[in-house]
Each structure stands twice: as structure tokens, then as C-alpha cells.
Coordinates of C-alpha atoms and ligand atoms in Angstrom, one line a residue:
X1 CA 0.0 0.0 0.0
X2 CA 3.1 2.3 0.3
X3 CA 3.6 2.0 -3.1
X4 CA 1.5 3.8 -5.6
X5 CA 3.2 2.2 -8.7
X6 CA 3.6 6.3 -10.1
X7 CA 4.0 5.9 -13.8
X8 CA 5.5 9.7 -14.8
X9 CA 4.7 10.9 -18.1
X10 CA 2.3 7.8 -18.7
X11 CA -0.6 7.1 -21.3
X12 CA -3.3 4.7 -20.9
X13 CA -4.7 2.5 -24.0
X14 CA -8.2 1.7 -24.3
X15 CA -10.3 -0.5 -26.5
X16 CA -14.2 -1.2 -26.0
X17 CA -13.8 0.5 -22.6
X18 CA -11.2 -1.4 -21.1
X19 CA -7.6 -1.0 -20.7
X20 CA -5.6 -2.8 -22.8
X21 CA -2.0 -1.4 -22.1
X22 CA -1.0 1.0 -19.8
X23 CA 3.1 2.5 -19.3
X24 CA 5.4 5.1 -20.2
X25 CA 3.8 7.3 -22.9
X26 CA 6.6 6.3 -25.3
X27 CA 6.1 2.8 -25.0
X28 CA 2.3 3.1 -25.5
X29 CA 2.1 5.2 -28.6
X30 CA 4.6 2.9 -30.3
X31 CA 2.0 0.1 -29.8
X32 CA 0.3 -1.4 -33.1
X33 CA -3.3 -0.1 -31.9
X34 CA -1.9 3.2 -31.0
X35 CA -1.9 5.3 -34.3
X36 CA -5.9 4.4 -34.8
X37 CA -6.5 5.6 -31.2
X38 CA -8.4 8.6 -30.5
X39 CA -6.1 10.9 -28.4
X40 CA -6.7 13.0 -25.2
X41 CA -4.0 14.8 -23.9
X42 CA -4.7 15.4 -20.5
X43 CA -1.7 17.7 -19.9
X44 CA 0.5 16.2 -17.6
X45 CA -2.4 15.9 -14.7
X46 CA -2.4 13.4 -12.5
X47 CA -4.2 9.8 -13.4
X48 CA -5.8 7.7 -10.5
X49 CA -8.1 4.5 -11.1
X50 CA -11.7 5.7 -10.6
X51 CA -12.5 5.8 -7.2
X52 CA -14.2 3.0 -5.0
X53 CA -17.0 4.0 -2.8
X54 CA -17.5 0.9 -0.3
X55 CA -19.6 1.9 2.2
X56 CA -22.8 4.5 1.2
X57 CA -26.1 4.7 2.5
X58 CA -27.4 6.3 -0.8
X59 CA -31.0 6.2 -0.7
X60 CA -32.5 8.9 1.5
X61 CA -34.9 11.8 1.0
X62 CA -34.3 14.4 3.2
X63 CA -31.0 15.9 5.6
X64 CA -30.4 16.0 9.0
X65 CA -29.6 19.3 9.4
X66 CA -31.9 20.4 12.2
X67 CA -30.1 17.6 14.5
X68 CA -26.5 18.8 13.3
X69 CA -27.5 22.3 14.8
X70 CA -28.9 20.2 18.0
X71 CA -25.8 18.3 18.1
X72 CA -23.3 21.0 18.2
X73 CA -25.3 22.5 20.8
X74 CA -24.6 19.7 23.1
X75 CA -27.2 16.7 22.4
X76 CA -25.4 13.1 21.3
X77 CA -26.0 10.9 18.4
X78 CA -27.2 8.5 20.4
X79 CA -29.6 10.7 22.6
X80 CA -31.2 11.8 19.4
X81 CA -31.6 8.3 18.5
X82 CA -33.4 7.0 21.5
X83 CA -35.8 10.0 21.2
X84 CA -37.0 8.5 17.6
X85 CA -34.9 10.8 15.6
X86 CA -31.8 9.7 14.3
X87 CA -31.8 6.7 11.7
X88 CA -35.6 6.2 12.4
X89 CA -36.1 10.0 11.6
X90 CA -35.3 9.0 8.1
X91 CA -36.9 6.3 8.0
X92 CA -40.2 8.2 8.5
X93 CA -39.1 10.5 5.6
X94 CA -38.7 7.9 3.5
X95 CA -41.7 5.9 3.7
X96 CA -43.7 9.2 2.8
X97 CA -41.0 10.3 0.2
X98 CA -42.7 10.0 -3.4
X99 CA -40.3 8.0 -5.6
X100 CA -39.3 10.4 -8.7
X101 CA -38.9 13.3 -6.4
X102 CA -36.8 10.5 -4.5
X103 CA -35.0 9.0 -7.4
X104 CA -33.8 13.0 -8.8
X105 CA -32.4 13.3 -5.4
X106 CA -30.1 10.2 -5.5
X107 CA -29.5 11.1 -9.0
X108 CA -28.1 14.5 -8.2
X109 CA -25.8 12.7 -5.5
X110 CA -24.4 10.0 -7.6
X111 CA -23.3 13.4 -10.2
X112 CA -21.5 14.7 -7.1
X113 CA -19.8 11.5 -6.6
X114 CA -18.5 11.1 -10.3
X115 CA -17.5 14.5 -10.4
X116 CA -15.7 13.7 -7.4
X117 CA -13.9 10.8 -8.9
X118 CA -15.9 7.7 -7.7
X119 CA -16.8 5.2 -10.6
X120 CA -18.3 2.4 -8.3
X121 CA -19.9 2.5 -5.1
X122 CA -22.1 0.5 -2.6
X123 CA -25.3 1.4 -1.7
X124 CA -27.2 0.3 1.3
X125 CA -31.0 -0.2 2.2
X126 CA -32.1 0.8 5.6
X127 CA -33.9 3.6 5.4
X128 CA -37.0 1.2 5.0
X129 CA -37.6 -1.1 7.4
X130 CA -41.1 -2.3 5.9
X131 CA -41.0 -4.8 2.6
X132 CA -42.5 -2.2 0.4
X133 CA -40.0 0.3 1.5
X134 CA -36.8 -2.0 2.0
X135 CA -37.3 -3.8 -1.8
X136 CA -39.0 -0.3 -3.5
X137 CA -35.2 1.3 -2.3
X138 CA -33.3 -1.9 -3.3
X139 CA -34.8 -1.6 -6.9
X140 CA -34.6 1.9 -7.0
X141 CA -31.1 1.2 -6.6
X142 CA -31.1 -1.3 -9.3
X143 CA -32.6 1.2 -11.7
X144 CA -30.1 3.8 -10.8
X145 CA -27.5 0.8 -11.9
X146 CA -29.0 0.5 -15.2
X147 CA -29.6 3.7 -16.7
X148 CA -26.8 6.2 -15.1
X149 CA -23.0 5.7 -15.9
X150 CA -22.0 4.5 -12.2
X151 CA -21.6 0.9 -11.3
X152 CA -23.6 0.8 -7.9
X153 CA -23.2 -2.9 -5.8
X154 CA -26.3 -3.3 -3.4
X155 CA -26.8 -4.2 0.3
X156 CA -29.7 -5.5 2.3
X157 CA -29.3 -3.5 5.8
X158 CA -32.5 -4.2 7.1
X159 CA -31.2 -4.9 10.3
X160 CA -30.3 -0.6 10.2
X161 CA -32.8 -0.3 13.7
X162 CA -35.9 -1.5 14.8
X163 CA -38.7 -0.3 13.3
X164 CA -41.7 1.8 15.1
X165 CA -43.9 -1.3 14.3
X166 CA -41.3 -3.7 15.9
X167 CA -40.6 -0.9 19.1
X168 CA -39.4 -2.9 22.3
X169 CA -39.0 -6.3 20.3
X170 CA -35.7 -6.6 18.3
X171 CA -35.6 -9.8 18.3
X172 CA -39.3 -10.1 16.5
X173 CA -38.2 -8.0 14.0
X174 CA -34.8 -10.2 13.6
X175 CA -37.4 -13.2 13.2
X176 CA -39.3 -11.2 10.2
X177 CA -36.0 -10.2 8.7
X178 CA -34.8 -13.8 8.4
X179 CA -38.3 -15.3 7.7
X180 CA -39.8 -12.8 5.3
X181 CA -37.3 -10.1 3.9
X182 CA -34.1 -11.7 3.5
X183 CA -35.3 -14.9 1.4
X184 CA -37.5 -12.6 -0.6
X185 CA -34.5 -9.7 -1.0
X186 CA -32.5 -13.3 -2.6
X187 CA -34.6 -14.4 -4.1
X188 CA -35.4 -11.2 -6.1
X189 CA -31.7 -11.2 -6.8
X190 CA -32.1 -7.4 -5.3
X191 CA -28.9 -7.7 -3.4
X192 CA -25.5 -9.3 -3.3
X193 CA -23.9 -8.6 0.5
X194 CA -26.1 -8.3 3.8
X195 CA -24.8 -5.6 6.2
X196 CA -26.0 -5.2 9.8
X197 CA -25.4 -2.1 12.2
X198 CA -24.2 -3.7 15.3
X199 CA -23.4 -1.2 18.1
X200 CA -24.1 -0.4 21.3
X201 CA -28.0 0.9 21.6
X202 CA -28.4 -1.2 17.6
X203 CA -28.6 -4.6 17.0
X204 CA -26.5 -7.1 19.4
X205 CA -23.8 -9.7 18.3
X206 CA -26.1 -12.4 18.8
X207 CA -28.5 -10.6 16.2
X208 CA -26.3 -9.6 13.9
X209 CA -25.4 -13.6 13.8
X210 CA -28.2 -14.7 13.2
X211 CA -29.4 -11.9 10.0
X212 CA -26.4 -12.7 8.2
X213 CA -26.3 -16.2 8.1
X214 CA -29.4 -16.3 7.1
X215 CA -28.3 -14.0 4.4
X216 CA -25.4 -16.1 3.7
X217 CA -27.7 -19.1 3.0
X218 CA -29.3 -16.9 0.8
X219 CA -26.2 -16.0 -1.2
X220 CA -25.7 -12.5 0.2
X221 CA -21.8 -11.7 1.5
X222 CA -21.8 -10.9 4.9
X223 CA -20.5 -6.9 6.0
X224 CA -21.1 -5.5 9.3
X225 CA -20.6 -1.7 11.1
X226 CA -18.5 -3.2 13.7
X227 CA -17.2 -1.0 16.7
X228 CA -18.2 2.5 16.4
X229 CA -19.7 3.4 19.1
X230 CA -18.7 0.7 21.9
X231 CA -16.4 -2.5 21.1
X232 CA -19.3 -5.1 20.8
X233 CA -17.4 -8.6 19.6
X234 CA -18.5 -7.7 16.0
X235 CA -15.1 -7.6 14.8
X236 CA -14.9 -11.1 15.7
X237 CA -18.1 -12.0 14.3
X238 CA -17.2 -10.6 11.1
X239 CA -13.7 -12.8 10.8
X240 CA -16.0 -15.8 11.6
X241 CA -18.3 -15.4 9.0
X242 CA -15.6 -14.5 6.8
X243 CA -17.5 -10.6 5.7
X244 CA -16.6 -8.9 3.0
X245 CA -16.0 -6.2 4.8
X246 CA -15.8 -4.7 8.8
X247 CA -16.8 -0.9 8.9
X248 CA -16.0 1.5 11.3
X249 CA -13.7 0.4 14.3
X250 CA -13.0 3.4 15.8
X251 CA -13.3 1.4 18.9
X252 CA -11.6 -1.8 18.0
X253 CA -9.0 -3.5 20.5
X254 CA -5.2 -4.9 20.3
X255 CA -6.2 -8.1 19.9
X256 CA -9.1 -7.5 17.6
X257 CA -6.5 -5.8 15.7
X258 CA -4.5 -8.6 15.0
X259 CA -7.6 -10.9 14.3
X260 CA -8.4 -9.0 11.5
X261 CA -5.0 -8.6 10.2
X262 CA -4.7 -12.4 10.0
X263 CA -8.2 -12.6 8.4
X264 CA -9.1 -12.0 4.6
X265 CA -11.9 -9.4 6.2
X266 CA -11.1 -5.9 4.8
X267 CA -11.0 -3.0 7.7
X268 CA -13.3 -0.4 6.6
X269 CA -12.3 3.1 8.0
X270 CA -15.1 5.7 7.8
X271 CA -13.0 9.5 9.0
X272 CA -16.0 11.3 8.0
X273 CA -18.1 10.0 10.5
X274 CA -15.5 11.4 13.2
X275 CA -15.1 14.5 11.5
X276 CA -18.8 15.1 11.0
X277 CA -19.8 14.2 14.8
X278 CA -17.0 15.9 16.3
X279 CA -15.4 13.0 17.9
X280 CA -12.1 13.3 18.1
X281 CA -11.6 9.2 18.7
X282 CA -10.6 7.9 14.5
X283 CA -9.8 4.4 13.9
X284 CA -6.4 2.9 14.3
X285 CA -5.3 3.2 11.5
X286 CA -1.6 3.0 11.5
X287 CA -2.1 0.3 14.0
X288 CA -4.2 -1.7 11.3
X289 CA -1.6 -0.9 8.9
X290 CA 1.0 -1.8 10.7
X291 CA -0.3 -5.2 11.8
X292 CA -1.2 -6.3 8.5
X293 CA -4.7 -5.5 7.2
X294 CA -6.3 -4.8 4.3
X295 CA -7.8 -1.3 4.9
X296 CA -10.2 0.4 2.7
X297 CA -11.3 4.1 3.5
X298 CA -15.3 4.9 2.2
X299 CA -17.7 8.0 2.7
X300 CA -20.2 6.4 4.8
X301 CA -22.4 8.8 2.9
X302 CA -26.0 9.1 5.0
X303 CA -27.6 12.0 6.2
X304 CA -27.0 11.6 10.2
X305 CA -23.1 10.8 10.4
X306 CA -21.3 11.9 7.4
X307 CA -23.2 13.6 4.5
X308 CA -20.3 13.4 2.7
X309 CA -19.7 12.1 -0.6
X310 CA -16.0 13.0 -1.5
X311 CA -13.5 10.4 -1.1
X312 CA -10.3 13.1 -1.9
X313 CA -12.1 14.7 1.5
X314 CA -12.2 11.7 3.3
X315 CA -8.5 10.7 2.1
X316 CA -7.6 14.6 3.6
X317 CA -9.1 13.1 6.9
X318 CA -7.2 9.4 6.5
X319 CA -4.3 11.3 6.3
X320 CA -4.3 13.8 9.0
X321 CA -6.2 12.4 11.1
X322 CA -5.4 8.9 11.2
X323 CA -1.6 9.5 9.9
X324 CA -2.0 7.3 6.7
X325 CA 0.2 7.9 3.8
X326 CA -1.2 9.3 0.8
X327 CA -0.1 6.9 -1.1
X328 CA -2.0 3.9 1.5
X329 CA -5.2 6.7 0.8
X330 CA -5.4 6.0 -2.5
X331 CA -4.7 2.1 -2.2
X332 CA -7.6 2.2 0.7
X333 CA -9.8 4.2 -1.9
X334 CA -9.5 2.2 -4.8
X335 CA -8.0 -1.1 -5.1
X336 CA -8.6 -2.7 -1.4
X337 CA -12.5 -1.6 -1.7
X338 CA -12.4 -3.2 -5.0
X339 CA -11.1 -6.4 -3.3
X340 CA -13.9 -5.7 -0.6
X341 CA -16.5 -5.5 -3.0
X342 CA -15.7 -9.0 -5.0
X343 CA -14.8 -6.6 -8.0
X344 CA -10.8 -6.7 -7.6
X345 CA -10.3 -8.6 -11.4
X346 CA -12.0 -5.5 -13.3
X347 CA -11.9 -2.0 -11.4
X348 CA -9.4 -0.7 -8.6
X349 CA -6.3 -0.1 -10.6
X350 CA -4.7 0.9 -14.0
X351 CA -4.2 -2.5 -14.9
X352 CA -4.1 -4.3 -18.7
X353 CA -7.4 -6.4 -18.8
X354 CA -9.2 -3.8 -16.3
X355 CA -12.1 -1.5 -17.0
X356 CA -10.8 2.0 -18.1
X357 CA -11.9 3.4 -14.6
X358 CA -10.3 6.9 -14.5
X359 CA -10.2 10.1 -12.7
X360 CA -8.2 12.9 -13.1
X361 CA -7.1 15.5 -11.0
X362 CA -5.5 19.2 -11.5
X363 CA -2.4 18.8 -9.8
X364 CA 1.3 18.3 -10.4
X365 CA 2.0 15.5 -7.5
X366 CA -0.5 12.7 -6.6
X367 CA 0.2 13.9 -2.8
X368 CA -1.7 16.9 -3.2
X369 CA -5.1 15.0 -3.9
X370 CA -5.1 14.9 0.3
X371 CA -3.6 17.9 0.4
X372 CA -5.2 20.5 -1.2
X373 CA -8.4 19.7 1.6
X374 CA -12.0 21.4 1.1
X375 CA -11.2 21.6 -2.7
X376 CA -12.4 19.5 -5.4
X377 CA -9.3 18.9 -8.1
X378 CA -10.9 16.0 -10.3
X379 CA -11.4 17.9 -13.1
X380 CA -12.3 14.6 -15.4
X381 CA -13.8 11.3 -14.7
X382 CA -14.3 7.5 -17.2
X383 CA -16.5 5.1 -16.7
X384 CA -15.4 2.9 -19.1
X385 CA -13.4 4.7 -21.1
X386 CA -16.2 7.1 -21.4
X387 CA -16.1 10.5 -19.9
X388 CA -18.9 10.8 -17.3
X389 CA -17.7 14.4 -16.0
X390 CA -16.0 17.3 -17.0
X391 CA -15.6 20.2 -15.5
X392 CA -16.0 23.4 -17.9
X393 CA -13.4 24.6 -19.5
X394 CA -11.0 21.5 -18.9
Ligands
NIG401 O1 -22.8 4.2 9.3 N1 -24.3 3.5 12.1 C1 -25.3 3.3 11.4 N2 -25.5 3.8 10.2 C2 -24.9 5.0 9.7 C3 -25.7 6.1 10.3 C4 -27.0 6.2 9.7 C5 -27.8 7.4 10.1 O2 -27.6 8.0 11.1 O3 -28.7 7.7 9.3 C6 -23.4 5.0 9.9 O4 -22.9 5.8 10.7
FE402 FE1 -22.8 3.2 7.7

């Protein structure tokens, strides 16, 4: 990860939107399939692989912003939550939410994320909580996939808090969510990975257990928010239901720590979440590093903890705030999400045989993606070797 594999003065070779060689400039153009290329002469800027977006809760219909202002004046996360705002807050707004004016809203976000550099993300449910709502945001999703240039991967997070219907018995609505919603997400094909929010005054390790096995004998990969708010054991359950993914961890332990580094389970780091709440407690980072895992940084984008939807932000925060390298920012932003997504053979690199995934920034030194913060560089971005964003005048 300490490695960026800089190619200076490179070029990039693409056929039927893939990358078919990739290298010093000089060496490219004197390839056979060269001369018949189109040319774009991107002036010396700096080429990353599009950027990998593993951990979003896209769908939602309206902001937080009245409990940001009650939050800096003194009120918790958590005491919002158990007053029914929070996560369930949104849930209410989406259930009333009509679905175009829904659909333009997400819309409008995933043209933020492209023109922020992101070419594939993950998208969650959860803001549902019902079958009409949960599967109606899972398709929306699926919609969004088809008919807009970003490749979105979807996850069933039904187990995201207990519904109003379900209030005071978690464990009835774990029963419906392994009885009635996850076979028929499956079944639907609406999903492929199974998340649960696992935390302290959420859904218990024992809970969590039991959703995503039954997802798992469904198909769906297990990934699980794991340690943000109190260390719970879900680290551990992650590594032994070998997850895709564990999220979060700002609270993880030593030992947890080198469970995880031993494990194929990529650690998830989410800075905005810190940054947005004002804690001042980030992941481990270097600690994660430093033992061994496979960390991947993601937006976390929802409208309670981090309405944020710019990786080259959150690789700002990765960097000062957690003391990663810029170089180990951009591996944690592009190829290790790849890996956590199952998509590691065709996006996450600049690699012969990948998809021509790119996004290009305005500056002279791949350093100053991080840090230049608060300012958007990526002036271009290709989704398969077409350009999905361009900012005027580039
Ligand atoms: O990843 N922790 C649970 N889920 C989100 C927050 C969702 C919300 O507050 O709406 C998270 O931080
Ligand atoms: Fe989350």
C-alpha cells in the first residue's frame, strides 16, 4: 500500500472500454493499436483509477440538518436516536417520500460522486424497514445501476434499527427479517452482500449472527458496522463469518487488531463519521496498517453521520487524522474496496485487462489530492473509457 506504482509521463490505452496497455507514454504510442487511437492529452495531470466507494447509504430523502444544529449544541448521536430521531427520523421521511422526487435526489448525489472521482460504489437499504419500503429502495437502486454511468453494488441492511412497528422487540423483528425479507431480497436477486449495524444501543452480536447467516444461506456476503460506538465482539463475528467487509472500528482493541490482520476481512475506516460528529476518537489506522490489514477508507455517505460524498475529502481526513500515507489513501480508496467489494479482477487499478476506470485530478503530485483539503481537483472522470464528468473549460 506504500507503493502507488507512479508511472510519470504515462498514457493509458483503451479498447471497448477497457484498458488494454498502460506504461510510459513512449512505449504506448509505439503500440500497433496506437496510431488508430483517439487521443486525449490530459496535460500532464495526475491519473488515479476511478474511485471506490464501499460503504454509502445512498437512498435517503431528506437531511439531518436540524439535528446537526442540536448536536453542536450539546445533544449526542445516540440521545437523538433514542428519542426516535436519528436513523428512524429518516426512516419516516422515506416511507412518505414520493419515488421520482426521491429518485432526482439520488440522481443528483451519484453526479457529485463522479465529479468527485468515484466510478463504483455501494449502496445500502435501511432507510425502509417495511417490505415495500426496503425492496422499492433496493430496486430503485437497481434502476439507478442500469440507466446512469456508475456501477452501484447493493446491500440488504434491514437490520439498520428497529422499526416503530417492531418498538421494544428486536428480536421479533430479527425473526421477520430472516423469515420474510431476506429470502424474498435473494430471491429477487435485489442484493449481493447483507450488512447489519451492530453497536451499542443497535442490533447485538447475537442478532447480527443470526441476520447474516441467514443472508449467507441466501447468497448474500456478509459486511457489518462493527465498533463504532462501543467494542461489541463484531469484529470477531465478522472474521467468523468471513465478511466482505468490517466498517467502522474506531473502537476496536489490540487483539481485535490482529484478528483482523490475519483474516481476509477488509478494515473499513469511515473519517467522516469522526469529523462530521465531532469526535475526536478515528480508527487505528496506522495500528491496522501496521499489523497487516487490508484497509479500505469509504464516505459512509447518510444524512446523520457523514453527508459526505468526497473520497479526496475523506483521504484529507485518512491522512491527518489517522496518519495514513497518501499513497496507502489512495490504495484504501480504490483497489482494497475493490477487493472488498468481489470486484478486484476488473476496477481498482490501472491495470491491462481492467475497465478504463479513471479520474483525473488538476495537480502536479498525486500527494496533493489529500492535500489540497476542502477543494475538489478531479477535473475529469471515465467510466469505461467514457467521460462521465467534465468540468467546464478543462
Ligand atoms: O454508518 N451507524 C449506522 N449507520 C450509519 C448512520 C446512519 C444514520 O444516522 O442515518 C453509519 O454511521
Ligand atoms: Fe454506515
Amino acid at each position: 500500500m506504500r507503493d502507488p506504482g507512479l508511472v510519470r509521463d504515462g498514457a493509458v490505452l483503451v479498447r471497448d472500454g477497457n484498458i488494454i496497455a498502460v506504461g510510459p507514454r513512449r512505449r504506448v504510442t509505439r503500440l500497433s493499436e496506437a496510431p488508430g487511437a483517439k487521443k486525449l492529452d490530459l496535460g500532464g495531470r495526475v491519473v488515479l483509477p476511478g474511485l471506490v466507494d464501499s460503504h454509502t447509504h445512498l437512498v435517503f430523502s431528506a437531511s439531518r440538518a436540524a439535528e446537526y444544529e442540536q448536536r453542536i449544541a450539546g445533544s449526542t448521536y445516540e440521545e437523538i436516536a433514542r428519542k426516535g430521531g436519528g436513523i428512524l427520523s429518516t426512516v419516516r421521511a422515506l416511507r412518505r417520500a414520493k419515488p421520482q422526487a426521491l429518485k432526482t435526489r439520488v440522481l443528483a448525489a451519484l453526479r457529485q460522486f463522479s465529479a468527485h472521482g468515484t466510478t463504483t460504489l455501494e449502496a445500502k437499504s435501511g432507510y425502509g424497514l417495511d417490505i415495500k419500503s426496503e425492496l422499492a429502495t433496493l430496486r430503485l437502486l437497481n434502476e439507478l445501476h442500469q440507466e446512469q454511468p456508475l456501477d452501484i453494488h447493493r446491500t440488504f441492511l434491514g437490520a439498520h434499527a428497529v422499526p416503530p412497528e417492531f418498538h421494544g422487540r428486536a428480536d421479533a423483528y430479527v425473526d421477520f427479517l430472516v423469515a420474510k425479507l431476506i429470502p424474498r431480497v435473494a430471491l429477487n436477486g435485489l442484493a449481493e452482500f447483507c450488512d447489519v449495524y451492530c453497536d451499542r444501543g443497535a442490533f447485538t452480536v447475537a442478532q447480527a449472527r443470526r441476520v447474516l447467516m441467514a443472508g449467507r444461506a441466501f447468497g448474500l456476503v456478509p459486511r457489518l458496522h462493527a465498533e463504532q460506538l462501543a467494542r461489541t465482539g463484531a469484529t470477531r463475528l465478522a472474521i467468523e463469518l468471513d465478511a466482505a467487509s468490517a466498517d467502522h472500528l474506531e473502537k476496536i482493541n489490540p487483539a481485535d487488531i490482529r484478528a483482523l490482520a490475519a483474516s481476509d476481512v477488509v478494515a473499513t475506516l469511515l473519517p467522516g463519521c469522526c469529523f462530521h460528529l465531532g469526535i475526536p476518537q478515528y480508527a487505528p489506522a496506522r495500528k491496522l496498517l501496521d499489523a497487516g490489514a487490508a484497509v479500505a477508507l469509504a464516505t459512509d455517505y447518510n444524512p446523520g453521520t457523514s453527508p459526505i460524498l468526497s473520497l479526496p475529502m475523506v483521504m484529507s481526513l485518512a491522512c491527518t487524522q489517522m496518519r495514513m500515507s497518501p499513497a496507502e489513501a489512495i490504495a484504501a480508496s480504490t483497489i482494497n474496496p475493490a477487493y472488498s467489494l468481489r470486484r478486484q479482477m476488473h476496477i481498482g487499478s490501472i491495470e491491462v485487462g481492467k475497465f478504463a476506470d479513471l479520474a483525473i485530478f488538476d495537480v502536479e503530485d498525486y500527494r496533493e489530492i489529500p492535500y489540497y483539503v476542502g477543494v475538489n481537483h478531479c477535473v475529469m472522470t471515465f467510466k469505461r473509457g467514457e467521460v462521465i464528468y467534465s468540468r467546464e473549460g478543462t
